[in-house]
mmCIF file of C-alpha atoms in Angstrom:
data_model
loop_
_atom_site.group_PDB
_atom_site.id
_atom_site.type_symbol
_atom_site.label_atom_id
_atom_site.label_comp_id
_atom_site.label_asym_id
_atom_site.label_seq_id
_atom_site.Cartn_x
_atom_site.Cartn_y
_atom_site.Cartn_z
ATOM 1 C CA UNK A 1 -41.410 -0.038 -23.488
ATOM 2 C CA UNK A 2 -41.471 3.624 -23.785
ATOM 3 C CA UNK A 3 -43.622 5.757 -21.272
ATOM 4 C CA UNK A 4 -46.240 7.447 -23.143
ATOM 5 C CA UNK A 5 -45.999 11.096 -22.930
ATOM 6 C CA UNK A 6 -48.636 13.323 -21.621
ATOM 7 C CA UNK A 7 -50.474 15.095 -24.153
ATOM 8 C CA UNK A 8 -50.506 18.537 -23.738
ATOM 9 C CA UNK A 9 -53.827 20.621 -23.769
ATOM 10 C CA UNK A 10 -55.403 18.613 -21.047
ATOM 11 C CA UNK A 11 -55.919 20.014 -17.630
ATOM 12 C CA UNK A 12 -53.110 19.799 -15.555
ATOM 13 C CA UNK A 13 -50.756 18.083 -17.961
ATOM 14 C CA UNK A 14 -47.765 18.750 -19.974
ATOM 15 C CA UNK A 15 -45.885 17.598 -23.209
ATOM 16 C CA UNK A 16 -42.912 16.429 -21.564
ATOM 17 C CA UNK A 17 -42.211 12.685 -22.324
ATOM 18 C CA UNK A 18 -40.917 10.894 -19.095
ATOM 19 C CA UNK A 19 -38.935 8.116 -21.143
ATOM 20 C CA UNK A 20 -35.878 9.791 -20.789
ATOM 21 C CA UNK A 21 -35.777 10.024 -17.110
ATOM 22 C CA UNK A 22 -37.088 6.756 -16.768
ATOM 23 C CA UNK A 23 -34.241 5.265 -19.344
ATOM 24 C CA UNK A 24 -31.371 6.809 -17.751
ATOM 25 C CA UNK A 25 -32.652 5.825 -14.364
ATOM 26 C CA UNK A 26 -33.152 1.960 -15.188
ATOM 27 C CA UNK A 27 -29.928 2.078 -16.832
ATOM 28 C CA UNK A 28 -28.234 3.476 -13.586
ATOM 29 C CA UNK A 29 -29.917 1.347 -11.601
ATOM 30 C CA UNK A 30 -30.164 -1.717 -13.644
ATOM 31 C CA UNK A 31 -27.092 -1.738 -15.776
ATOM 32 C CA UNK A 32 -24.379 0.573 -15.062
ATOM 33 C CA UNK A 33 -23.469 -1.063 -11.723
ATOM 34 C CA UNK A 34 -22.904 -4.420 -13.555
ATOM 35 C CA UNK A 35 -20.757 -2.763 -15.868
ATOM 36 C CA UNK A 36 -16.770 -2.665 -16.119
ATOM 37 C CA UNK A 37 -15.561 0.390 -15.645
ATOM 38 C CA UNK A 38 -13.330 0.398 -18.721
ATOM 39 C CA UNK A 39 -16.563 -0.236 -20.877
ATOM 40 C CA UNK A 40 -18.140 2.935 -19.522
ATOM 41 C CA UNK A 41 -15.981 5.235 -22.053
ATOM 42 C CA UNK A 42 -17.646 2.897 -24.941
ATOM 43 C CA UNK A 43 -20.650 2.959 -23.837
ATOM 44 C CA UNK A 44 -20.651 7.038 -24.086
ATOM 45 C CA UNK A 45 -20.581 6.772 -27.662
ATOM 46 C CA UNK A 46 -24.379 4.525 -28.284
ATOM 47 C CA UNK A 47 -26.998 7.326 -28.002
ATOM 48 C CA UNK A 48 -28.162 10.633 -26.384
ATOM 49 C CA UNK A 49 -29.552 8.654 -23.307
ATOM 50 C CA UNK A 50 -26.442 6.436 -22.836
ATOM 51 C CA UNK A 51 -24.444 9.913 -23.426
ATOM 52 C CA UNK A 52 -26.461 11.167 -20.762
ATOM 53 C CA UNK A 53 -26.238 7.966 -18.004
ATOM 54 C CA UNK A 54 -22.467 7.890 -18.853
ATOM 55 C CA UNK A 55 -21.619 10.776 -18.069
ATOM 56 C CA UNK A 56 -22.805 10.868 -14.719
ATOM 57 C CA UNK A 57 -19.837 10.732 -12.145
ATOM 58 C CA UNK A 58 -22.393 8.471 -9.775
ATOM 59 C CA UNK A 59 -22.156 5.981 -12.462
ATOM 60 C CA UNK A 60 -18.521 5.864 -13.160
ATOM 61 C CA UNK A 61 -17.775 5.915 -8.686
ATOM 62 C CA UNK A 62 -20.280 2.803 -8.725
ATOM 63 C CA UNK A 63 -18.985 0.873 -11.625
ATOM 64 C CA UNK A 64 -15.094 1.696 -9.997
ATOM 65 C CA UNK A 65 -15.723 0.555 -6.734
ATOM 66 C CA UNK A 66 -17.075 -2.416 -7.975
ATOM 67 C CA UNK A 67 -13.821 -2.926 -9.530
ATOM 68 C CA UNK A 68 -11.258 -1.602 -6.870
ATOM 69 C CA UNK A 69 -13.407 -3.677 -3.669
ATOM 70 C CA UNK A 70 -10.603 -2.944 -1.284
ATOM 71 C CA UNK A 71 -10.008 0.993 -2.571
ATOM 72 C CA UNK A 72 -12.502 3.502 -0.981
ATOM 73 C CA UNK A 73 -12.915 5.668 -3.456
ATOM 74 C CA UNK A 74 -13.551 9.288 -3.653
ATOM 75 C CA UNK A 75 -16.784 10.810 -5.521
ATOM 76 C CA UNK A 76 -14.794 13.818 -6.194
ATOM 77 C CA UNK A 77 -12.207 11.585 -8.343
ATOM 78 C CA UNK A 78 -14.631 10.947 -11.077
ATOM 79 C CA UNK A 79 -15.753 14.477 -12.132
ATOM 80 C CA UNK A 80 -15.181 15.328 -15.244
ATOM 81 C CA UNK A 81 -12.359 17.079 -14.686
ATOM 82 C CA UNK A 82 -10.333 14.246 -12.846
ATOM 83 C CA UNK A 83 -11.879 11.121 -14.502
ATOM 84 C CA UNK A 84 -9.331 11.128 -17.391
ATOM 85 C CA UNK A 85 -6.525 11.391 -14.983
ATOM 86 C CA UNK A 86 -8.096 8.427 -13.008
ATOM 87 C CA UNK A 87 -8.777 6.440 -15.902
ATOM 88 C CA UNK A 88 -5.128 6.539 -17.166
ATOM 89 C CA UNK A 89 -3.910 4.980 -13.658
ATOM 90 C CA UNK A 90 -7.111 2.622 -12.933
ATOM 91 C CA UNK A 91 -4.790 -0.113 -15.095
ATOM 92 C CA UNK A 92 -1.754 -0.190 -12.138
ATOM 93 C CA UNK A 93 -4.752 -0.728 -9.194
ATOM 94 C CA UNK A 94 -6.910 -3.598 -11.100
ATOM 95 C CA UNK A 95 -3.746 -5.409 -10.911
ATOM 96 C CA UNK A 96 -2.549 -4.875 -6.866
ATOM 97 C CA UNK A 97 -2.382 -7.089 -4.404
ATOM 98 C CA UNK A 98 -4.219 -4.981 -1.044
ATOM 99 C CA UNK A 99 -2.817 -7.512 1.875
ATOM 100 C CA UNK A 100 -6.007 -8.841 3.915
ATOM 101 C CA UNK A 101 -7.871 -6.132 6.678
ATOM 102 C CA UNK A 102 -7.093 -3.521 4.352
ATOM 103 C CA UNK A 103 -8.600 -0.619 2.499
ATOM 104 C CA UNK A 104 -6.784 1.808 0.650
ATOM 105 C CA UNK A 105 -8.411 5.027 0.908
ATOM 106 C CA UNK A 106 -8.048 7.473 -2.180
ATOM 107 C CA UNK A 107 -9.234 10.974 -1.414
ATOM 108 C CA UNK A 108 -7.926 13.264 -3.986
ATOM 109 C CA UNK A 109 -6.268 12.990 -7.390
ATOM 110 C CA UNK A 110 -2.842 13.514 -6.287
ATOM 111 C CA UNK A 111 -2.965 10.790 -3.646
ATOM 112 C CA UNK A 112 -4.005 8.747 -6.955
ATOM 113 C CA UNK A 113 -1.140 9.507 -8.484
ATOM 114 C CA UNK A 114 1.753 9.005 -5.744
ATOM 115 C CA UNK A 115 0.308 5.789 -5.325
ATOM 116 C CA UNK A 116 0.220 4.874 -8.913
ATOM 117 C CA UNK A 117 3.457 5.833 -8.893
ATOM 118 C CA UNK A 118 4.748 3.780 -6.525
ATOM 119 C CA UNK A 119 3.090 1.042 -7.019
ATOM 120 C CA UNK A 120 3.561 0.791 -11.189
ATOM 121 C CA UNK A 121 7.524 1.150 -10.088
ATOM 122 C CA UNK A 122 7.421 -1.880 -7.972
ATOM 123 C CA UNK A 123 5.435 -3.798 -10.129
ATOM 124 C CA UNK A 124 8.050 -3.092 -13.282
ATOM 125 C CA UNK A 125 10.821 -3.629 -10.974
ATOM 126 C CA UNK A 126 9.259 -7.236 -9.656
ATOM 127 C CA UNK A 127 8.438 -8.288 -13.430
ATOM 128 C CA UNK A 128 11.752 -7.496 -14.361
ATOM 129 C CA UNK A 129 12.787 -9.153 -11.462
ATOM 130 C CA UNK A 130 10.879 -12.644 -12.735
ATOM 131 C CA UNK A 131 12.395 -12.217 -16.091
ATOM 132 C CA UNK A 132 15.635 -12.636 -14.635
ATOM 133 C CA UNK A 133 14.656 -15.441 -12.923
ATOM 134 C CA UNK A 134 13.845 -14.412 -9.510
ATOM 135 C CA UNK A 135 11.734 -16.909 -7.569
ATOM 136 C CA UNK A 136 9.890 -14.259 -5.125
ATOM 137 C CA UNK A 137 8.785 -11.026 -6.271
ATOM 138 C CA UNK A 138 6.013 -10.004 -4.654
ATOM 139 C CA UNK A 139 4.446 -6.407 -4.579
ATOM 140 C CA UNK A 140 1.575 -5.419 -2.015
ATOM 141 C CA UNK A 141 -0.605 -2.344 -0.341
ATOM 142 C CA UNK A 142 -0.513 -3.229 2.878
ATOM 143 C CA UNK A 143 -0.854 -1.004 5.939
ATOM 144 C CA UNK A 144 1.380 -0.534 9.041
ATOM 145 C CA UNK A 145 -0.361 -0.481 12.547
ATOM 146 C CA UNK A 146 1.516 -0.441 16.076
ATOM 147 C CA UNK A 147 0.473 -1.134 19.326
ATOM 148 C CA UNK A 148 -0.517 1.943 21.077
ATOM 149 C CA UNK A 149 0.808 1.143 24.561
ATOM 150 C CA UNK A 150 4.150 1.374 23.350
ATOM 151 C CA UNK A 151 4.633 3.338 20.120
ATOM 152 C CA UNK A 152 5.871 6.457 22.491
ATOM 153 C CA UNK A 153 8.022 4.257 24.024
ATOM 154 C CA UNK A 154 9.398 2.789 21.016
ATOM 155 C CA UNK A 155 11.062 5.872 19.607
ATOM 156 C CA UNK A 156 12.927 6.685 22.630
ATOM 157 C CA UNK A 157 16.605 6.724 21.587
ATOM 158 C CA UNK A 158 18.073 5.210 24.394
ATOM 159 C CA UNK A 159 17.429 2.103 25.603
ATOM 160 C CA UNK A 160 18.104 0.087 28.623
ATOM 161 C CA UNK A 161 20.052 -3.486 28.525
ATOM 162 C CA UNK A 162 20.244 -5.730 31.171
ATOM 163 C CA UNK A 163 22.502 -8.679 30.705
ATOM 164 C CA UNK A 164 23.224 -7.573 27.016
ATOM 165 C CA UNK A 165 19.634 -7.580 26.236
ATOM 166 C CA UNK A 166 17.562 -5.189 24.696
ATOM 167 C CA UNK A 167 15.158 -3.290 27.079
ATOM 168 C CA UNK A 168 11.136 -3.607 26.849
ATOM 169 C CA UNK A 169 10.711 -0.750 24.213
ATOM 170 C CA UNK A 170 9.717 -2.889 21.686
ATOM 171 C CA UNK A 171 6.752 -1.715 20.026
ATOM 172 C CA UNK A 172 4.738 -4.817 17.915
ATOM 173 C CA UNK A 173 3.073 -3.917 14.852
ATOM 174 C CA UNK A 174 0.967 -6.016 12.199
ATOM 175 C CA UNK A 175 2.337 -8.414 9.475
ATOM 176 C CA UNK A 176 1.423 -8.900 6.188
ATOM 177 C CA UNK A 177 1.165 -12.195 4.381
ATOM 178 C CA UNK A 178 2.523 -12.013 0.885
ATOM 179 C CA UNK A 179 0.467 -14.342 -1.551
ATOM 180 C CA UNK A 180 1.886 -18.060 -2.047
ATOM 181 C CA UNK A 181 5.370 -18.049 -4.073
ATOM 182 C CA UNK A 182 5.175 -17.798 -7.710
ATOM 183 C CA UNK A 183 4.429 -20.735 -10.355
ATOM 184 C CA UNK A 184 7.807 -22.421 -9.661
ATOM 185 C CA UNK A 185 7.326 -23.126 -6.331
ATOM 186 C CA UNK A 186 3.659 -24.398 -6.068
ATOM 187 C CA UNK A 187 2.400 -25.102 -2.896
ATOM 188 C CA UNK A 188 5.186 -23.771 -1.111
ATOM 189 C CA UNK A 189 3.889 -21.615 2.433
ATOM 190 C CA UNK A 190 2.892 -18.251 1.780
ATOM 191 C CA UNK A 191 5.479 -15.421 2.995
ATOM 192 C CA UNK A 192 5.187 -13.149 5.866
ATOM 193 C CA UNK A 193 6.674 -9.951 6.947
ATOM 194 C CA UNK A 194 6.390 -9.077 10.806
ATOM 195 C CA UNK A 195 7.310 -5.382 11.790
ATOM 196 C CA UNK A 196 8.030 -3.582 15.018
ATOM 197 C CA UNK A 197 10.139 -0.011 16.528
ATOM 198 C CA UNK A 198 12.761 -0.386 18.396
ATOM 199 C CA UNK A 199 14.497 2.557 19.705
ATOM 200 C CA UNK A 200 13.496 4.439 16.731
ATOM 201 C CA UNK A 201 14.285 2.164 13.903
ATOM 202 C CA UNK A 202 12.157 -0.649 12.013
ATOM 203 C CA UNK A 203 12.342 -4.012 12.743
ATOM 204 C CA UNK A 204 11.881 -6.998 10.381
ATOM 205 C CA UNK A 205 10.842 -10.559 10.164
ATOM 206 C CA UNK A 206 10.027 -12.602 7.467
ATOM 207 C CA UNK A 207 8.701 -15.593 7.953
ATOM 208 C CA UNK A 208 7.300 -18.832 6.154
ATOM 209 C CA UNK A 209 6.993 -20.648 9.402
ATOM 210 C CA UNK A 210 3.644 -19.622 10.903
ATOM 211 C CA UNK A 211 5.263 -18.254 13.886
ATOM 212 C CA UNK A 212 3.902 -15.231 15.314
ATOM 213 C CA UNK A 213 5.260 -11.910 16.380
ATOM 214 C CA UNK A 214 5.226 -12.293 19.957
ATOM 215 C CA UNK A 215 7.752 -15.286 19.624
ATOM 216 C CA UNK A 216 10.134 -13.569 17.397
ATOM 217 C CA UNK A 217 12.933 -13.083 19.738
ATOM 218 C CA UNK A 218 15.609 -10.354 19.661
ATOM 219 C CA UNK A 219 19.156 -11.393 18.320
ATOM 220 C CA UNK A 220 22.034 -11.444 20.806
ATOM 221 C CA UNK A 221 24.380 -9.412 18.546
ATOM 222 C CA UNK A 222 22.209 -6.321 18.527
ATOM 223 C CA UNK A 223 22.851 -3.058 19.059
ATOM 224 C CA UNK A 224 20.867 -0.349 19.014
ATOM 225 C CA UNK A 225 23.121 2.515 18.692
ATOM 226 C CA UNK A 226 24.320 0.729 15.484
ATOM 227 C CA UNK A 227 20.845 -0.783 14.550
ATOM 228 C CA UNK A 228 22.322 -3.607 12.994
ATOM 229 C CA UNK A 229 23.949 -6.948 13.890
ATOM 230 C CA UNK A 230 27.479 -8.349 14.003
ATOM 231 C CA UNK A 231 26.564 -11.855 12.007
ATOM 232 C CA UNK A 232 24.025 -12.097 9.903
ATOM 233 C CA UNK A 233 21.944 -15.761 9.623
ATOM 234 C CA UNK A 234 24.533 -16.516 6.422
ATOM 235 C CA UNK A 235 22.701 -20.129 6.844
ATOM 236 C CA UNK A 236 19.366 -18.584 5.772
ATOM 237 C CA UNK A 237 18.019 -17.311 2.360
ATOM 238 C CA UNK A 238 18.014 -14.002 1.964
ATOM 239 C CA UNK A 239 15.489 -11.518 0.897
ATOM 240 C CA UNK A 240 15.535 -7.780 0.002
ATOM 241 C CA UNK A 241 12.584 -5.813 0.692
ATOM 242 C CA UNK A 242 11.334 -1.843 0.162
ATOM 243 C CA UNK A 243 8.860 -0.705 2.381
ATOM 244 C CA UNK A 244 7.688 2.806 1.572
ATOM 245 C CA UNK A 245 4.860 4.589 2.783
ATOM 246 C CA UNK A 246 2.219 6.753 1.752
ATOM 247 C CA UNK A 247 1.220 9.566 4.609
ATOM 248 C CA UNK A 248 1.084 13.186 5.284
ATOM 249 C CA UNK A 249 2.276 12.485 8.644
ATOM 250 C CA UNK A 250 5.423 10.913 8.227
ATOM 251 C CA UNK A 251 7.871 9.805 5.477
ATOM 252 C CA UNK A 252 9.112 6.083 5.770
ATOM 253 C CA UNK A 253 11.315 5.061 2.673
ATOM 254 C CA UNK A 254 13.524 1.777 3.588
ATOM 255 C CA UNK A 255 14.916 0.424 0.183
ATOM 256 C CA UNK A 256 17.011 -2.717 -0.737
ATOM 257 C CA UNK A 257 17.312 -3.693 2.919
ATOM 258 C CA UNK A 258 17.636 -7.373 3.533
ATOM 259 C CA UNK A 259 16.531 -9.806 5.959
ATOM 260 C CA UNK A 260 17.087 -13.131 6.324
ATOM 261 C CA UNK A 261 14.050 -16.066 5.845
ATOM 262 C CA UNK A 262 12.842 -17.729 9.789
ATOM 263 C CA UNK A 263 15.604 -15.346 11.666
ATOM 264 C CA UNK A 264 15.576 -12.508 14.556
ATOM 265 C CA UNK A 265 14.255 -9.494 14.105
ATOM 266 C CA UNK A 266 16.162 -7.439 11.727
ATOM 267 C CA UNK A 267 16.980 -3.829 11.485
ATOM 268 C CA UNK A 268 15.876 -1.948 7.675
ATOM 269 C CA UNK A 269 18.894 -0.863 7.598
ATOM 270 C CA UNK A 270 18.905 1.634 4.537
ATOM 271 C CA UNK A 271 16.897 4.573 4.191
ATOM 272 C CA UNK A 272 15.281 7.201 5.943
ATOM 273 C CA UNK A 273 12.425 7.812 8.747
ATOM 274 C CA UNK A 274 11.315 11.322 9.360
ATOM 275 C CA UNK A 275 7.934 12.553 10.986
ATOM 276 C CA UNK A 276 6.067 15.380 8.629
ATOM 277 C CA UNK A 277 4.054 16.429 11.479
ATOM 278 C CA UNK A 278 4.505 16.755 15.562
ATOM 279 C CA UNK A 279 5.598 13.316 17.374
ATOM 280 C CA UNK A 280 2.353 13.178 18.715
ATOM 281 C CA UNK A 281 0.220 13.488 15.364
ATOM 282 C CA UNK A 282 3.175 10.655 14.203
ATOM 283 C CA UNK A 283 2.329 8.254 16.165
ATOM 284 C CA UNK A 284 -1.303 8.328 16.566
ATOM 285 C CA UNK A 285 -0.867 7.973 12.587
ATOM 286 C CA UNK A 286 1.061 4.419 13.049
ATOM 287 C CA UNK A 287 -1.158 3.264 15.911
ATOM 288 C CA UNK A 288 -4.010 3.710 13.054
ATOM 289 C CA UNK A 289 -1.874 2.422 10.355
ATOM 290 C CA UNK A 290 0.136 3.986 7.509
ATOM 291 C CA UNK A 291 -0.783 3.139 4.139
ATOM 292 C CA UNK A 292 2.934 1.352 2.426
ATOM 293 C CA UNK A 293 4.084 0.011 -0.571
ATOM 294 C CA UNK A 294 5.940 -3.206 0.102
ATOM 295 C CA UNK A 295 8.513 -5.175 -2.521
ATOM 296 C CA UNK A 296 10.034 -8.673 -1.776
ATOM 297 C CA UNK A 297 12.200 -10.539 -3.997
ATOM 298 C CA UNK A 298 14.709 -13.112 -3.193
ATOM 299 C CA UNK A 299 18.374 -12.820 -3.586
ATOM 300 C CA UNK A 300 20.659 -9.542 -2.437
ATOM 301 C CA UNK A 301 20.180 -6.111 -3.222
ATOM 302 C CA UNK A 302 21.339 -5.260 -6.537
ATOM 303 C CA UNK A 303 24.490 -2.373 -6.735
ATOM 304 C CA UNK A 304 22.854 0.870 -6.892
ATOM 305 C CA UNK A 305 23.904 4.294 -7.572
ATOM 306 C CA UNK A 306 20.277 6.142 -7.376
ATOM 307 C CA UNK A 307 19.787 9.186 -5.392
ATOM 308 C CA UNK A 308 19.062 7.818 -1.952
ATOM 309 C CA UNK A 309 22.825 6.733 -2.155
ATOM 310 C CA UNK A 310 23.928 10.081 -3.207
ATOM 311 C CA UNK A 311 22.410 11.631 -0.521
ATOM 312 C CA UNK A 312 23.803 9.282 1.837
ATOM 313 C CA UNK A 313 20.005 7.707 2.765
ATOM 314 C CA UNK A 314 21.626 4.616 2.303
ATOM 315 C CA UNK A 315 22.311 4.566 5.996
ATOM 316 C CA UNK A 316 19.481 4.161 8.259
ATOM 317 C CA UNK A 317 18.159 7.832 9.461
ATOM 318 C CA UNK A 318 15.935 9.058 12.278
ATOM 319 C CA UNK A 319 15.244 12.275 11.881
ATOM 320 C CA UNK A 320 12.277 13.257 14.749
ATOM 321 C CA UNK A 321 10.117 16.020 15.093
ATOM 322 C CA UNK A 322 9.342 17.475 18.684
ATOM 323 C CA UNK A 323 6.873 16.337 20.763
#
């Protein structure tokens, strides 16, 4: 029911009617936040009030986050100015996969959009990869933390052996678990990659065994001026993975790397690592976590002759900033 508006003429009262405010507010409160965001657009259209209610960036922020549960959002994204931009995108996060613990921050438009870039990429390249007739394809957010103790340690470029082992530089970071495989393999064990540093480079594991990081030994065969190993696990299945990652602080872009399913650690051993910022800034940014895009699909890397290869970042790089 409609509020009844004060009659004017009477002491102390006006002729403004209150059942506008008091619309627009129930409908913020009471409606709105049950809302999909998609609908909001729709809604505009009704009446004045709705006009009114839905235009309100509040509105759209509450009815988003409702939608994007692991994003934190920014209030600033739904102005009017950006909330077209937003809008166009919101399609590539309602259907990511954010790996469990984290939240994807999104401050500012353009962090919107480098995302949605990335992400829509591996999500075409992962369907296509299906179509084909891939049995893993699997694209998630996931974020990269490292244990403080020894992420100084770990970038070191030397590294000392003792009886043609590696030395105790190896920095242990968090894994991500990858949903269970697709249709054609229900009920098989959900995947998960391990990462660590080594002497500067990034070290994977992927694993369907439940075994954890601290009992992932180091192969015999590796060396860490070559980052790489003599004989690969040819036993194994093999996987190709992109890991690339989304931070002011550094750049990490590893593409069509491969590792091989229950083995050692692995070297990515394509693409580049390079710190943005001082070594110090660097690290304290992977001891929080870094913010990645992350692509598995079974089977070897296809041939490729994009831009990474014609810049030579096919080859692992370290390129480090002073401390």
């Amino acid at each position: 029911a409609q509020a009844p508006a004060i009659e004017s003429g009477a002491p102390g009262t006006c002729n403004m009617s209150f059942s506008p405010i008091i619309s627009r507010h129930l409908v913020r409160r009471g409606v709105a936040k049950f809302l999909f965001v998609v609908d909001l657009s729709r809604l505009q259209a009704l009446n004045v009030i709705t006009k009114s209610v839905f235009d309100d960036g509040s509105t759209w922020f509450e009815s988003a986050s409702a939608a994007l549960p692991t994003f934190k959002l920014c209030r600033d994204l739904f102005c009017t100015a950006c909330r077209v931009q937003f809008m166009a995108l919101l399609k590539t996060f309602l259907t990511a996969i954010v790996a469990d613990g984290c939240e994807v921050p999104l401050g500012s438009i353009e962090d919107v959009r480098q995302m949605a870039s990335l992400l829509k990429n591996a999500q075409r390249a992962a369907a296509s990869h299906r179509a084909r007739g891939g049995n893993i394809a699997h694209v998630a957010i996931g974020s990269l933390a490292f244990d403080a103790e020894t992420i100084d340690a770990a970038f070191e470029e030397t590294t000392s052996l003792e009886n043609g082992q590696v030395g105790l530089d190896l920095c242990l970071g968090t894994s991500v678990t990858f949903p269970t495989a697709t249709s054609r393999h229900r009920g098989a064990a959900p995947l998960c990659l391990h990462f660590a540093w080594q002497s500067g480079s990034l070290l994977v594991s992927a694993r369907d065994d439940n075994k954890p990081s601290t009992s992932i030994e180091m192969p015999q065969d590796y060396h860490p001026i070559y980052r790489g190993l003599d004989d690969a696990p040819r036993s194994r299945k093999p996987l190709t993975v992109d890991v690339v990652s989304l931070s002011h602080a550094l750049i990490l872009n590893h593409r069509n790397f491969v590792v091989y399913t229950n083995s050692a650690w692995q070297a990515a051993d394509s693409g580049i690592f390079t710190m943005r910022s001082p070594r110090q800034v660097a690290c304290e940014a992977l001891t929080r976590g870094v913010l990645c895009i992350m692509y598995v699909r079974d089977g070897m890397p296809e041939h490729s002759t994009n831009l990474a290869k014609a810049l030579h970042l096919d080859r692992p790089q370290a390129v480090l900033a002073s401390r």
